[in-house]
XYZ file of C-alpha atoms in Angstrom:
709
model
C -148.380 189.107 -93.508
C -144.682 189.446 -94.428
C -144.816 192.860 -92.766
C -145.960 191.124 -89.581
C -143.036 188.676 -89.804
C -140.508 191.488 -90.223
C -142.135 193.450 -87.402
C -142.099 190.436 -85.078
C -138.454 189.640 -85.831
C -137.466 193.284 -85.328
C -139.373 193.473 -82.058
C -137.721 190.307 -80.739
C -134.285 191.579 -81.806
C -134.826 194.865 -79.969
C -136.080 192.885 -76.978
C -132.791 190.973 -76.982
C -130.788 194.206 -76.988
C -132.961 195.621 -74.185
C -132.434 192.478 -72.086
C -128.679 192.703 -72.699
C -128.704 196.326 -71.522
C -130.702 195.349 -68.418
C -128.221 192.644 -67.421
C -125.290 194.942 -68.142
C -126.713 197.479 -65.686
C -127.193 194.701 -63.114
C -123.551 193.695 -63.443
C -122.130 197.215 -63.276
C -124.399 198.082 -60.309
C -122.226 195.831 -58.121
C -119.524 198.044 -56.508
C -116.096 197.080 -57.781
C -114.585 197.101 -54.279
C -117.623 195.738 -52.410
C -116.521 194.345 -49.049
C -112.857 195.309 -49.548
C -110.775 197.953 -47.812
C -107.327 199.468 -48.007
C -104.661 197.629 -49.984
C -107.007 194.811 -51.060
C -109.355 197.307 -52.734
C -106.470 199.109 -54.423
C -104.901 195.859 -55.588
C -108.185 194.570 -57.019
C -108.818 197.807 -58.910
C -105.298 197.697 -60.346
C -105.593 194.076 -61.520
C -109.109 194.610 -62.890
C -107.918 197.685 -64.780
C -104.872 195.881 -66.176
C -107.003 193.003 -67.531
C -109.595 195.360 -69.037
C -106.934 197.633 -70.514
C -105.032 194.700 -72.022
C -108.167 193.157 -73.534
C -109.394 196.376 -75.101
C -105.887 197.253 -76.353
C -105.741 193.932 -78.193
C -109.192 194.455 -79.706
C -108.233 197.961 -80.816
C -105.123 196.701 -82.623
C -106.968 193.727 -84.129
C -109.858 195.864 -85.367
C -107.460 198.316 -87.014
C -106.033 195.451 -89.063
C -109.487 194.035 -89.790
C -110.849 197.388 -90.959
C -108.142 197.659 -93.602
C -108.606 194.030 -94.671
C -112.418 194.235 -94.806
C -112.412 197.358 -96.963
C -109.816 195.839 -99.313
C -111.633 192.519 -99.627
C -114.961 194.340 -100.012
C -113.490 196.079 -103.047
C -112.456 192.683 -104.474
C -116.029 191.415 -104.048
C -117.449 194.519 -105.720
C -115.194 194.029 -108.758
C -115.388 190.238 -109.206
C -119.025 189.390 -108.421
C -121.549 189.873 -111.225
C -124.521 187.820 -112.406
C -124.952 187.880 -116.186
C -128.670 187.210 -115.746
C -129.150 190.827 -114.644
C -126.923 192.965 -116.900
C -128.279 196.271 -115.540
C -127.352 195.431 -111.930
C -123.832 194.970 -110.553
C -124.515 192.566 -107.662
C -120.945 192.739 -106.416
C -121.403 196.276 -105.125
C -124.450 195.303 -103.077
C -122.752 192.108 -101.864
C -119.766 194.187 -100.721
C -122.102 196.465 -98.747
C -123.691 193.442 -97.073
C -120.190 192.046 -96.400
C -119.010 195.212 -94.640
C -122.264 195.477 -92.672
C -121.959 191.876 -91.452
C -118.377 192.515 -90.388
C -119.380 195.668 -88.502
C -122.147 193.833 -86.612
C -119.739 191.024 -85.694
C -117.186 193.528 -84.404
C -119.873 195.270 -82.325
C -120.945 191.933 -80.826
C -117.403 191.012 -79.827
C -116.758 194.456 -78.360
C -119.904 194.374 -76.208
C -119.154 190.877 -74.917
C -115.538 191.724 -74.106
C -116.477 194.981 -72.390
C -118.993 193.347 -70.071
C -116.846 190.274 -69.377
C -113.993 192.484 -68.177
C -116.422 194.399 -65.961
C -117.992 191.245 -64.549
C -114.833 189.350 -63.553
C -113.790 191.436 -60.520
C -117.413 191.928 -59.497
C -117.816 188.148 -59.434
C -114.775 188.001 -57.149
C -116.134 190.486 -54.609
C -119.594 188.871 -54.791
C -117.968 185.547 -53.846
C -117.054 187.138 -50.495
C -120.788 187.261 -49.803
C -121.974 183.852 -51.037
C -121.934 181.518 -54.031
C -125.402 182.554 -55.208
C -124.490 186.208 -55.732
C -121.202 185.313 -57.434
C -122.985 182.913 -59.799
C -125.580 185.565 -60.686
C -122.938 188.167 -61.568
C -120.959 185.724 -63.742
C -124.080 184.411 -65.501
C -125.507 187.903 -66.029
C -122.195 188.919 -67.625
C -122.521 185.988 -70.020
C -126.169 186.830 -70.670
C -125.189 190.247 -71.998
C -123.109 188.519 -74.669
C -125.860 186.001 -75.491
C -128.776 188.391 -75.840
C -126.786 191.208 -77.467
C -125.161 188.999 -80.089
C -128.343 187.215 -81.196
C -130.292 190.486 -81.083
C -127.715 192.197 -83.281
C -127.477 189.217 -85.654
C -131.228 188.950 -86.298
C -131.716 192.720 -86.436
C -128.811 192.986 -88.874
C -130.329 190.308 -91.100
C -133.693 192.082 -91.139
C -132.054 195.416 -91.935
C -129.934 194.017 -94.766
C -132.967 192.192 -96.188
C -135.179 195.293 -96.153
C -132.449 197.571 -97.548
C -131.381 195.190 -100.313
C -134.972 194.401 -101.246
C -135.522 198.132 -101.702
C -132.289 198.703 -103.649
C -132.871 195.632 -105.861
C -136.620 196.098 -106.280
C -136.291 195.707 -110.069
C -135.302 192.043 -109.693
C -138.847 190.868 -108.988
C -139.881 187.816 -106.918
C -138.733 185.383 -109.614
C -135.134 186.531 -108.992
C -135.309 186.360 -105.187
C -132.409 183.899 -105.244
C -130.136 186.723 -106.469
C -131.312 188.897 -103.585
C -130.501 186.112 -101.139
C -127.060 185.553 -102.695
C -126.340 189.260 -102.181
C -127.482 189.008 -98.550
C -125.098 186.048 -98.106
C -122.381 188.693 -98.105
C -123.602 189.557 -94.588
C -122.709 186.048 -93.425
C -119.333 186.235 -95.166
C -118.544 189.477 -93.343
C -119.387 187.951 -89.974
C -117.384 184.819 -90.713
C -114.335 186.773 -91.868
C -114.241 188.651 -88.572
C -114.689 185.310 -86.787
C -111.653 183.892 -88.591
C -109.269 186.493 -87.240
C -110.992 186.764 -83.851
C -110.760 182.991 -83.330
C -107.246 182.484 -84.688
C -105.792 185.695 -83.276
C -107.554 185.312 -79.943
C -106.527 181.671 -79.681
C -102.864 182.456 -80.336
C -102.938 185.306 -77.803
C -104.460 183.307 -74.969
C -102.375 180.168 -75.439
C -99.069 182.015 -75.775
C -99.773 183.628 -72.399
C -101.134 180.436 -70.837
C -98.231 178.229 -71.913
C -95.672 180.830 -70.825
C -97.345 181.318 -67.449
C -97.660 177.571 -66.770
C -94.261 176.310 -67.900
C -92.173 178.991 -66.212
C -94.391 179.832 -63.267
C -95.851 176.482 -62.226
C -93.262 174.018 -63.511
C -89.955 175.912 -63.236
C -90.617 178.309 -60.347
C -93.119 176.153 -58.456
C -95.595 178.978 -57.794
C -99.388 178.564 -57.980
C -101.538 179.350 -60.971
C -102.598 183.023 -61.079
C -99.843 184.000 -58.648
C -99.218 187.782 -58.935
C -95.457 187.135 -59.009
C -95.843 185.583 -62.480
C -95.247 188.280 -65.160
C -97.562 186.472 -67.650
C -100.525 186.197 -65.286
C -102.306 189.353 -66.528
C -101.784 188.333 -70.160
C -103.224 184.903 -69.285
C -106.379 186.481 -67.857
C -106.639 188.874 -70.796
C -106.381 185.884 -73.112
C -109.368 184.164 -71.503
C -111.520 187.089 -72.614
C -109.895 187.535 -76.016
C -110.254 183.881 -77.023
C -113.347 182.631 -75.214
C -115.529 185.754 -75.269
C -114.709 187.785 -78.388
C -113.499 184.735 -80.347
C -116.369 182.404 -79.438
C -118.906 185.207 -79.939
C -117.656 185.993 -83.430
C -117.600 182.261 -84.244
C -121.237 181.678 -83.284
C -122.363 184.993 -84.772
C -120.922 183.702 -88.037
C -122.746 180.375 -87.660
C -126.062 182.143 -87.010
C -125.693 184.511 -89.975
C -124.363 181.839 -92.333
C -127.015 179.234 -91.518
C -129.748 181.798 -92.003
C -128.290 182.990 -95.307
C -127.896 179.394 -96.544
C -131.518 178.578 -95.711
C -132.751 181.754 -97.407
C -130.754 181.113 -100.596
C -132.471 177.725 -100.938
C -135.896 178.950 -99.793
C -135.749 181.769 -102.351
C -136.247 179.057 -104.973
C -138.865 177.098 -103.034
C -140.803 180.175 -101.830
C -140.123 182.759 -104.537
C -143.504 184.458 -104.082
C -143.998 183.781 -100.368
C -142.047 186.242 -98.183
C -143.519 184.693 -95.004
C -141.757 181.380 -95.598
C -138.711 183.201 -96.969
C -138.122 184.983 -93.632
C -138.842 181.910 -91.496
C -135.103 181.147 -90.990
C -134.483 184.588 -89.428
C -137.362 184.116 -87.016
C -135.923 180.815 -85.729
C -132.964 182.594 -84.128
C -135.120 185.532 -82.995
C -137.520 183.215 -81.141
C -134.570 182.011 -79.071
C -134.538 185.412 -77.320
C -137.840 185.200 -75.365
C -137.349 181.458 -74.830
C -133.918 182.085 -73.298
C -135.267 184.857 -71.079
C -137.947 182.543 -69.678
C -135.341 179.793 -69.212
C -132.992 182.079 -67.308
C -135.797 183.194 -64.998
C -136.588 179.553 -64.181
C -133.051 178.575 -63.115
C -131.172 179.803 -60.057
C -128.482 178.794 -57.568
C -128.888 178.716 -53.787
C -126.013 176.464 -52.692
C -122.693 175.285 -54.071
C -124.029 171.941 -55.286
C -126.487 173.767 -57.566
C -123.904 175.462 -59.816
C -123.048 172.742 -62.341
C -126.616 171.332 -62.536
C -127.988 174.873 -63.062
C -125.873 175.387 -66.170
C -127.009 172.064 -67.601
C -130.649 172.892 -66.780
C -130.338 176.085 -68.818
C -129.411 174.076 -71.912
C -132.048 171.382 -71.444
C -134.977 173.661 -70.530
C -134.268 176.076 -73.387
C -134.113 173.134 -75.832
C -137.501 171.808 -74.647
C -139.148 175.247 -74.849
C -137.731 175.885 -78.344
C -139.056 172.515 -79.524
C -142.571 173.498 -78.390
C -142.559 177.087 -79.643
C -141.118 176.316 -83.071
C -143.823 173.749 -83.800
C -146.403 176.536 -83.932
C -144.099 179.030 -85.684
C -143.314 176.483 -88.408
C -146.988 175.625 -88.941
C -147.754 179.360 -89.178
C -145.044 180.465 -91.622
C -144.214 177.487 -93.844
C -146.821 176.333 -96.403
C -148.502 172.995 -95.726
C -146.807 171.612 -98.873
C -144.133 173.002 -101.177
C -141.888 171.814 -104.002
C -138.105 171.887 -104.190
C -135.906 170.123 -106.705
C -138.880 168.254 -108.161
C -139.926 166.769 -104.779
C -142.858 167.746 -102.547
C -142.300 168.443 -98.847
C -144.472 169.519 -95.881
C -144.229 172.078 -93.098
C -144.395 169.257 -90.550
C -141.329 167.747 -92.229
C -139.558 171.114 -91.909
C -140.361 171.155 -88.189
C -138.837 167.701 -87.703
C -135.728 168.954 -89.532
C -135.483 171.750 -86.967
C -136.093 169.276 -84.146
C -133.419 166.865 -85.395
C -130.841 169.663 -85.400
C -131.918 170.814 -81.942
C -131.594 167.305 -80.482
C -128.290 166.663 -82.273
C -126.859 169.914 -80.876
C -127.903 169.005 -77.343
C -126.525 165.469 -77.758
C -123.164 166.726 -79.055
C -122.927 169.141 -76.130
C -123.723 166.465 -73.546
C -121.295 164.000 -75.133
C -118.578 166.641 -75.058
C -119.321 167.165 -71.376
C -118.963 163.437 -70.771
C -115.603 163.166 -72.515
C -114.119 166.303 -70.909
C -115.727 166.414 -67.430
C -113.626 165.260 -64.476
C -116.646 163.564 -62.880
C -116.630 160.916 -65.610
C -114.455 157.903 -66.392
C -112.654 159.151 -69.566
C -110.964 162.118 -67.853
C -110.276 160.107 -64.688
C -108.452 157.528 -66.839
C -106.331 160.307 -68.353
C -105.561 161.598 -64.855
C -104.541 158.124 -63.639
C -102.258 157.716 -66.661
C -100.155 160.559 -65.231
C -98.949 158.163 -62.525
C -96.572 156.639 -65.079
C -95.402 159.951 -66.520
C -95.951 162.472 -69.278
C -95.756 159.990 -72.178
C -98.702 157.863 -71.033
C -100.678 161.020 -70.277
C -100.208 162.221 -73.866
C -101.109 158.786 -75.259
C -104.311 158.535 -73.214
C -105.325 162.110 -74.024
C -104.905 161.632 -77.766
C -106.782 158.319 -77.640
C -109.673 159.990 -75.803
C -109.875 162.751 -78.411
C -109.985 160.322 -81.337
C -112.556 158.076 -79.673
C -114.747 161.026 -78.705
C -115.423 161.887 -82.359
C -117.505 158.771 -83.048
C -120.770 159.393 -81.173
C -121.016 163.146 -81.982
C -120.462 162.384 -85.670
C -123.140 159.695 -85.571
C -125.572 162.205 -84.013
C -124.786 164.782 -86.684
C -125.009 162.150 -89.437
C -128.430 161.048 -88.143
C -129.628 164.653 -88.190
C -128.372 165.088 -91.772
C -130.036 161.853 -92.903
C -133.384 162.729 -91.294
C -133.474 166.350 -92.444
C -132.345 165.576 -96.003
C -135.054 162.965 -96.327
C -137.775 165.231 -94.938
C -137.014 168.480 -96.793
C -133.981 168.024 -99.036
C -131.160 170.553 -98.901
C -133.511 173.082 -97.304
C -134.053 170.618 -94.467
C -130.308 170.454 -93.770
C -130.174 174.257 -93.560
C -133.098 174.262 -91.116
C -131.405 171.522 -89.063
C -128.338 173.739 -88.718
C -130.576 176.541 -87.432
C -132.177 174.019 -85.084
C -128.767 173.278 -83.614
C -128.386 177.037 -83.102
C -131.891 177.378 -81.656
C -130.532 177.722 -78.108
C -127.725 180.065 -79.188
C -128.531 182.725 -76.566
C -128.169 180.217 -73.720
C -125.122 178.558 -75.308
C -123.360 181.923 -75.521
C -124.456 182.855 -72.004
C -122.949 179.807 -70.341
C -119.874 179.929 -72.565
C -119.075 183.571 -71.725
C -119.795 182.742 -68.070
C -116.706 180.484 -68.130
C -113.939 183.092 -68.668
C -115.668 185.500 -66.271
C -115.588 182.848 -63.515
C -112.012 181.893 -64.458
C -110.872 185.518 -64.238
C -112.706 185.901 -60.926
C -110.626 183.096 -59.415
C -107.416 184.544 -60.828
C -108.204 187.976 -59.383
C -108.953 186.442 -55.959
C -105.551 184.726 -56.038
C -103.677 187.830 -57.200
C -105.311 190.087 -54.611
C -104.631 187.546 -51.861
C -108.218 187.206 -50.638
C -109.186 184.610 -48.060
C -109.249 180.946 -49.099
C -113.053 180.757 -48.873
C -113.392 183.277 -51.708
C -110.999 181.308 -53.903
C -112.812 178.069 -53.038
C -116.122 179.557 -54.209
C -114.641 180.952 -57.417
C -113.034 177.543 -58.050
C -116.504 175.949 -57.877
C -117.775 178.472 -60.431
C -114.679 177.958 -62.591
C -114.938 174.167 -62.467
C -118.512 174.282 -63.733
C -117.414 176.850 -66.314
C -114.697 174.530 -67.627
C -117.277 171.853 -68.356
C -119.695 174.285 -70.005
C -116.837 175.799 -72.020
C -116.039 172.339 -73.363
C -119.737 171.803 -74.092
C -119.815 175.184 -75.822
C -116.882 174.212 -78.023
C -118.588 170.919 -78.933
C -121.809 172.789 -79.673
C -119.939 175.301 -81.852
C -118.182 172.523 -83.790
C -121.448 170.628 -84.379
C -123.138 173.836 -85.512
C -120.214 174.573 -87.835
C -120.484 171.137 -89.477
C -124.207 171.494 -90.194
C -123.780 175.144 -91.183
C -121.051 174.207 -93.630
C -123.207 171.485 -95.159
C -126.125 173.929 -95.470
C -123.824 176.454 -97.157
C -122.537 173.719 -99.469
C -126.132 172.953 -100.467
C -126.770 176.665 -101.034
C -123.584 176.932 -103.129
C -124.653 174.031 -105.351
C -128.191 175.462 -105.644
C -126.890 178.910 -106.629
C -124.319 177.490 -109.068
C -126.869 175.296 -110.825
C -129.226 178.251 -111.127
C -126.449 180.305 -112.726
C -125.205 177.479 -114.970
C -128.661 176.310 -115.976
C -127.514 172.698 -115.550
C -126.518 170.287 -112.738
C -123.060 170.589 -111.161
C -120.918 167.434 -111.442
C -120.441 165.924 -107.976
C -119.501 162.408 -109.100
C -116.428 160.871 -107.489
C -115.772 159.342 -110.903
C -115.028 162.868 -112.120
C -111.231 163.281 -111.698
C -111.564 166.989 -110.887
C -113.998 166.276 -108.041
C -112.019 163.315 -106.695
C -108.692 165.169 -106.755
C -110.268 168.228 -105.114
C -111.676 166.102 -102.282
C -108.109 165.019 -101.500
C -106.911 168.631 -101.527
C -109.762 169.686 -99.247
C -109.069 166.773 -96.893
C -105.523 167.938 -96.105
C -106.444 171.597 -95.514
C -107.518 171.090 -91.859
C -104.226 169.309 -91.127
C -102.162 172.084 -92.694
C -104.253 174.703 -90.895
C -103.835 172.895 -87.553
C -100.075 172.670 -88.076
C -99.866 176.385 -88.877
C -101.876 177.494 -85.838
C -100.065 175.124 -83.441
C -96.690 176.317 -84.678
C -97.873 179.908 -84.306
C -98.769 179.231 -80.667
C -95.374 177.584 -80.181
C -93.503 180.576 -81.618
C -95.533 183.049 -79.562
C -95.144 180.924 -76.414
C -91.380 180.756 -76.970
C -91.183 184.556 -76.914
C -93.385 184.628 -73.800
C -91.302 182.004 -71.967
C -88.112 183.922 -72.727
C -89.648 187.138 -71.391
C -90.978 185.555 -68.200
C -87.624 183.884 -67.488
C -85.869 187.181 -68.170
C -88.058 189.032 -65.691
C -87.574 186.432 -62.959
C -83.810 186.814 -63.401
C -83.518 190.587 -63.776
C -86.270 192.155 -61.629
C -85.211 192.077 -57.967
C -87.661 190.774 -55.402
C -90.230 189.104 -57.687
C -90.215 185.798 -55.836
C -90.268 187.571 -52.465
C -93.274 189.659 -53.513
C -91.423 192.970 -53.169
C -90.701 193.457 -56.888
C -93.367 194.360 -59.472
C -93.377 192.271 -62.687
C -93.771 194.045 -66.035
C -97.236 192.712 -66.901
C -97.705 195.107 -69.825
C -94.666 193.705 -71.630
C -96.175 190.210 -71.626
C -99.519 191.519 -72.896
C -97.682 193.298 -75.720
C -95.816 190.094 -76.692
C -99.074 188.126 -76.962
C -100.766 190.938 -78.890
C -98.001 191.316 -81.470
C -97.617 187.568 -81.920
C -101.355 187.038 -82.377
C -101.693 189.791 -84.981
C -98.635 188.587 -86.899
C -99.357 184.862 -86.828
C -103.059 185.000 -87.758
C -102.374 186.246 -91.294
C -101.029 183.049 -92.913
C -103.880 180.749 -91.741
C -106.350 183.400 -92.907
C -104.819 183.517 -96.383
C -104.935 179.702 -96.562
C -108.645 179.535 -95.750
C -109.799 182.414 -97.939
C -107.436 181.792 -100.824
C -107.958 178.062 -101.408
C -111.579 178.046 -102.697
C -110.990 181.146 -104.835
C -107.892 179.640 -106.480
C -109.601 176.241 -106.935
C -112.675 177.843 -108.508
C -110.695 180.145 -110.789
C -108.389 177.387 -112.044
C -110.745 174.380 -112.155
C -114.341 175.608 -111.815
C -117.380 174.920 -109.646
C -116.921 171.130 -109.374
C -113.424 171.601 -107.986
C -114.706 173.983 -105.296
C -117.400 171.462 -104.372
C -114.753 168.745 -103.918
C -112.572 170.989 -101.751
C -115.559 171.872 -99.540
C -116.546 168.221 -99.043
C -113.003 167.126 -98.207
C -112.347 169.919 -95.696
C -115.786 169.508 -94.086
C -115.429 165.783 -93.367
C -111.869 165.831 -92.020
C -112.128 169.281 -90.450
C -115.062 168.289 -88.257
C -113.253 165.192 -86.985
C -110.059 167.142 -86.320
C -111.970 169.893 -84.499
C -113.786 167.499 -82.141
C -110.682 165.390 -81.448
C -108.459 168.419 -80.797
C -110.966 170.206 -78.594
C -111.803 167.133 -76.507
C -108.195 166.030 -76.041
C -107.279 169.496 -74.815
C -110.325 169.687 -72.559
C -109.594 166.262 -71.077
C -105.959 167.148 -70.305
C -107.098 170.402 -68.670
C -109.664 168.742 -66.434
C -107.362 165.806 -65.629
C -104.966 168.374 -64.193
C -107.777 169.999 -62.188
C -108.952 166.574 -60.979
C -105.489 165.957 -59.523
C -105.308 169.485 -58.073
C -108.544 168.762 -56.216
C -106.599 166.284 -54.066
C -106.799 163.103 -56.118
C -103.838 160.868 -57.061
C -101.343 162.833 -54.956
C -102.684 166.347 -55.428
C -100.808 169.560 -56.210
C -97.040 169.466 -56.312
C -96.789 165.709 -56.799
C -94.994 164.071 -59.708
C -98.407 163.018 -61.011
C -99.470 166.664 -60.999
C -96.331 167.760 -62.868
C -97.072 165.223 -65.613
C -100.650 166.520 -65.802
C -99.438 170.138 -66.131
C -97.274 169.207 -69.126
C -100.195 167.377 -70.737
C -102.425 170.385 -70.171
C -99.813 172.618 -71.786
C -99.665 170.359 -74.851
C -103.455 170.413 -75.065
C -103.828 174.178 -74.731
C -103.281 175.078 -78.413
C -105.492 172.142 -79.460
C -108.336 173.095 -77.121
C -108.388 176.861 -77.546
C -106.706 177.585 -80.882
C -106.571 174.840 -83.513
C -109.750 172.950 -82.540
C -112.165 175.889 -82.372
C -110.506 177.640 -85.325
C -111.270 174.659 -87.560
C -114.936 175.694 -87.220
C -114.075 178.803 -89.144
C -112.156 176.903 -91.825
C -115.081 174.701 -92.833
C -117.681 177.504 -92.591
C -115.719 180.332 -94.163
C -114.650 178.230 -97.140
C -118.303 177.389 -97.805
C -119.775 180.896 -97.394
C -116.941 182.339 -99.493
C -117.728 179.827 -102.245
C -121.420 180.746 -102.120
C -120.703 184.461 -102.478
C -118.168 183.879 -105.274
C -120.383 181.402 -107.170
C -121.123 183.956 -109.975
C -117.373 184.533 -110.398
C -116.644 180.796 -110.621
C -119.432 180.296 -113.180
C -118.314 183.200 -115.369
C -114.531 183.044 -115.148
C -113.660 179.752 -113.441
C -112.000 176.675 -114.904
C -109.418 178.501 -117.010
C -107.101 175.478 -116.944
C -109.896 173.288 -118.277
C -110.628 175.504 -121.229
């Protein structure tokens, strides 16, 4: 029956890719200049081309750097990783192959999402001339390409790497399946490594452009957002795609691959001779493809009031359908009872682990929406605080971010407690996959956001009638809320994924050592390492925020320079040098992403080499606990400042141009690097450290702890 499981997963993966292709054709079938004539059509094509060209130019430069890094680090893996239990097999070589394959799949996912998002933005704009329903469909279909393609590629890639490695390592036998799974974990490491640089680099790019455009254009020059006279406006729109499409896609691709690998490392011990149960984690993500297709067909928009509720319905309906479908899949694939770590568990318990993760993910998303949506009290309080100036706005925004961590953490803690009790460490891994059960829909509505945002910017830059901009603003407003929900969802998934990877790391290390790993806080190595791990997220946040500041400084100087030296910009007769601003963001992002990357990837390797497995475990625990809190607080503070500004711009508390609005703009600018760079990038810190430790577990066991003798 394992052949049936592989066949079913492969079929569902190919279905996902076919659906992505179908929606891509639907998006590109919309004429780029539909309903436009003369100068408007020419202007739209120019702006659309500039955004697409800038986005793809950044990806090209980033992928050149990543190719060199991936090959170099793959060689390090091939040399350092070896399991003494199998002297005739050099596992590092196979792990390196899996690592490079995972990186390639992640790159392909980001490229597809970026390509379609930059095709869908202008088409959403011209569709908004017709009505809100058509514009919503184009934006959502653009996001759907990202959702279905990424999950399809992730699950297909996992099946391929499993089949290939099982063939190449056939001599291991079922009793050594855990070694096979540890090799396959290289696939997750490859995806997560790409996510690191996509998230950090993309976040620095977009916020450098955004801060430069806002501070000089809106505050100093007094021109509207997305005004074509602003030299940084194209870079700002490029950044939306770079950070929120390619970056978010790589982030959640990493979570999907890592959670699956973590579950399979643990299940290789529980289900050594049962390939059906072994492949169950892959099928969880694959089942999200047909469920998401049905969900999307059930939800539509006919009038303006339907937009925001429709996006929420997508999340809720897909969660309900996944809960029903996975009950039967779990009963089919997982044995009625099984043993792990000396305890006996049931397949019904495994299902409730999945369900707890699914519910926790939905709860975290909804709570994030509450704390960052302008229809609710928290953001309205932040907006009102602007009446007394910038200082009170900053104070209220920070307070909201800190307070907003409590309920999401309680939801995640409840899921961990339930799943650990029902199925041990394996249950935690399944809970993390449960949180990712609606990944297709989560990616769809998240990628929808930057497409809608770009659509509004293009309408403004082309100078289309106010009704078009009003409709795109409705789409963008709903997209802002779903983007915040998506960030909360990604952070929650990262926390559970990291814990699942931690469990897999301990399981693999104990198997290699032949004895339990010391995790006692009374062990000075563990206790000291927890402290070191706890400060990593703060250092990482400081590095990424300073990187945004340095890049934004260069952007601000360039925008000011152009306003002073290019005749006729403010009158609309002079043409700003948009390409120069795109180049500044690109160079800054590529330069500034290196140091945070070295910090994340170097820390666990150095800790393991110098102090051994217990030290790595302490570092992982410390960075997980504080990193999750920092990520939620940063993301929600930034989201609240952003939507407080939009709440005022909608005509509340004085509206645009008022002193209240100016205070809100400054708060939004402060929150930008927290919301779109540091906060989301902390996901990668806690996940990448854990998956790296899992892959390097054989190295730590063999050569680690040199300072301890």
